[in-house]
Every structure is written in structure tokens, then in C-alpha cells.
Amino acid sequence: MDFKIDTKSNYTLITPVEPLLNANLADQITDECQKLQESSAANFIIDLQACKDADTACFPKLLDLYEHAYTSGQSLVFIHVQDNVMQKMKQEQLHLTLNIAPTLIEAVDIVNMEILERDLFNEE
């Protein structure tokens, strides 16, 4: 599977280049996040711009990835979700749980706010 990966100071941007978001791609995104976590990456932004359609079988896997990130004290945000994919996410009510932002700038803001929140809660 082909990904574009861009590592910044507070997050890692992962951009799959596949047109279909399916269970196989969701597994590969999960594997990539796990590999990056081992090399100290903590927060992820997944750019789904290339994914023009989705198979609903991938959604439980994405939800598991999201929940694992947050129970591990990390952030995970999906950006550039295409209309067909968003419609299917809404049918499954996944959009109510996942962090979904329209742009990279907004996703970075979410990640930074969550970092601040975690820092504040850890001080108490």
C-alpha cells in the first residue's frame, strides 16, 4: 500500500493514495500508525482526499484505531473526507464519534488543543 507520510513536530500526516477506503486499507492505516508510534509519533492526521468511496466494512476498523489512539493519550483526526465517504459515515453515525475536520489547518488546531487538554489534565 502506498502512503505519503509527512512528519511535523506535533503530528504525522498520513495520506493514503487509494481511491477506495476499504477494510484492507483501514488495516494498513492502522499498521502504519502502529509503526509510527514505535518511532515516537503520537498524533495522527489521516488525509482521505484520494478516497472517493468507502466500503462500510472499514468503519469498525477506523473506529478501533480512533479509540486506541485516545486511550493511549494520542490524537487522531480525519481530513478531506469526500462526499461519498462522508455520506456512508453519516449512515453509520461514525461522524458523531470520529474527529473529522474539513482542512489540515483545522485538524492541526484540534491536535494542538487536545495536547493542551492532556497537559492540563496531567498536571492535576
Tab-separated table of C-alpha atoms in Angstrom:
chain	number	residue	atom	x	y	z
A	1	MET	CA	0.000	0.000	0.000
A	2	ASP	CA	1.230	3.419	-0.838
A	3	PHE	CA	1.102	6.268	1.679
A	4	LYS	CA	2.501	9.738	1.714
A	5	ILE	CA	3.846	10.488	5.177
A	6	ASP	CA	4.793	13.934	6.412
A	7	THR	CA	6.115	14.227	9.961
A	8	LYS	CA	5.767	17.527	11.799
A	9	SER	CA	6.640	18.431	15.382
A	10	ASN	CA	3.152	17.781	16.838
A	11	TYR	CA	1.630	15.324	14.373
A	12	THR	CA	2.189	12.955	11.485
A	13	LEU	CA	0.142	13.385	8.312
A	14	ILE	CA	-0.706	10.090	6.615
A	15	THR	CA	-2.192	10.285	3.130
A	16	PRO	CA	-3.315	7.023	1.533
A	17	VAL	CA	-3.396	7.210	-2.268
A	18	GLU	CA	-6.045	4.532	-2.837
A	19	PRO	CA	-9.430	5.536	-4.326
A	20	LEU	CA	-11.426	3.071	-2.179
A	21	LEU	CA	-11.448	3.166	1.602
A	22	ASN	CA	-11.993	-0.497	2.463
A	23	ALA	CA	-11.166	-2.877	5.313
A	24	ASN	CA	-7.778	-3.694	3.806
A	25	LEU	CA	-6.819	-0.014	3.606
A	26	ALA	CA	-8.094	0.572	7.155
A	27	ASP	CA	-5.867	-2.282	8.361
A	28	GLN	CA	-2.904	-0.787	6.544
A	29	ILE	CA	-3.562	2.654	8.029
A	30	THR	CA	-3.687	1.025	11.472
A	31	ASP	CA	-0.423	-0.817	10.820
A	32	GLU	CA	1.230	2.382	9.623
A	33	CYS	CA	0.098	4.258	12.747
A	34	GLN	CA	1.445	1.469	14.955
A	35	LYS	CA	4.817	1.553	13.185
A	36	LEU	CA	4.984	5.313	13.558
A	37	GLN	CA	4.027	5.107	17.244
A	38	GLU	CA	7.050	2.895	17.811
A	39	SER	CA	9.224	5.699	16.447
A	40	SER	CA	7.666	8.202	18.890
A	41	ALA	CA	4.915	9.661	16.682
A	42	ALA	CA	1.943	10.422	18.916
A	43	ASN	CA	-0.698	12.293	16.938
A	44	PHE	CA	-2.033	11.464	13.513
A	45	ILE	CA	-3.945	13.278	10.820
A	46	ILE	CA	-5.305	10.982	8.118
A	47	ASP	CA	-5.926	12.748	4.794
A	48	LEU	CA	-8.652	10.882	2.893
A	49	GLN	CA	-8.690	13.181	-0.126
A	50	ALA	CA	-7.809	10.372	-2.563
A	51	CYS	CA	-10.510	8.049	-1.184
A	52	LYS	CA	-13.520	8.742	-3.371
A	53	ASP	CA	-15.670	5.909	-1.986
A	54	ALA	CA	-15.807	3.626	1.037
A	55	ASP	CA	-16.826	0.120	1.951
A	56	THR	CA	-18.647	0.226	5.287
A	57	ALA	CA	-16.631	-2.812	6.458
A	58	CYS	CA	-13.732	-0.411	7.082
A	59	PHE	CA	-15.625	1.733	9.579
A	60	PRO	CA	-15.313	-0.539	12.648
A	61	LYS	CA	-11.563	-0.716	11.992
A	62	LEU	CA	-11.284	3.074	11.796
A	63	LEU	CA	-13.315	3.371	14.991
A	64	ASP	CA	-10.983	0.893	16.726
A	65	LEU	CA	-7.969	2.909	15.556
A	66	TYR	CA	-9.570	6.108	16.846
A	67	GLU	CA	-10.427	4.590	20.233
A	68	HIS	CA	-6.947	3.075	20.583
A	69	ALA	CA	-5.354	6.455	19.860
A	70	TYR	CA	-7.410	8.224	22.513
A	71	THR	CA	-6.977	5.547	25.180
A	72	SER	CA	-3.226	5.840	24.510
A	73	GLY	CA	-3.260	9.610	25.035
A	74	GLN	CA	-2.928	10.445	21.355
A	75	SER	CA	-4.944	12.399	18.821
A	76	LEU	CA	-6.404	11.199	15.535
A	77	VAL	CA	-8.187	13.436	13.038
A	78	PHE	CA	-9.514	12.636	9.561
A	79	ILE	CA	-9.449	15.381	6.921
A	80	HIS	CA	-10.649	15.966	3.371
A	81	VAL	CA	-13.354	13.313	3.658
A	82	GLN	CA	-15.024	13.126	0.252
A	83	ASP	CA	-18.825	13.415	-0.089
A	84	ASN	CA	-19.493	9.727	-0.845
A	85	VAL	CA	-17.368	8.635	2.106
A	86	MET	CA	-18.976	11.203	4.423
A	87	GLN	CA	-22.478	10.070	3.421
A	88	LYS	CA	-21.606	6.494	4.341
A	89	MET	CA	-20.024	7.640	7.602
A	90	LYS	CA	-23.218	9.509	8.426
A	91	GLN	CA	-25.348	6.444	7.631
A	92	GLU	CA	-23.280	4.517	10.183
A	93	GLN	CA	-23.271	7.556	12.537
A	94	LEU	CA	-19.490	7.392	12.589
A	95	HIS	CA	-19.232	11.141	12.057
A	96	LEU	CA	-20.582	11.596	15.589
A	97	THR	CA	-17.605	9.780	17.120
A	98	LEU	CA	-14.570	10.406	14.918
A	99	ASN	CA	-12.734	13.712	14.756
A	100	ILE	CA	-13.353	14.902	11.206
A	101	ALA	CA	-12.087	18.277	10.006
A	102	PRO	CA	-12.503	19.827	6.572
A	103	THR	CA	-8.944	21.167	6.323
A	104	LEU	CA	-5.443	20.481	7.590
A	105	ILE	CA	-5.361	23.788	9.471
A	106	GLU	CA	-8.450	22.833	11.476
A	107	ALA	CA	-7.066	19.353	12.138
A	108	VAL	CA	-3.819	20.833	13.448
A	109	ASP	CA	-5.877	23.105	15.726
A	110	ILE	CA	-7.733	20.051	17.086
A	111	VAL	CA	-4.471	18.198	17.714
A	112	ASN	CA	-2.921	21.217	19.457
A	113	MET	CA	-6.000	21.749	21.645
A	114	GLU	CA	-6.021	18.094	22.642
A	115	ILE	CA	-2.313	18.259	23.511
A	116	LEU	CA	-3.064	21.246	25.773
A	117	GLU	CA	-6.005	19.417	27.359
A	118	ARG	CA	-3.893	16.349	28.091
A	119	ASP	CA	-1.144	18.530	29.565
A	120	LEU	CA	-3.658	20.304	31.812
A	121	PHE	CA	-5.257	17.060	32.999
A	122	ASN	CA	-1.846	15.533	33.684
A	123	GLU	CA	-0.914	18.486	35.920
A	124	GLU	CA	-3.885	17.899	38.221
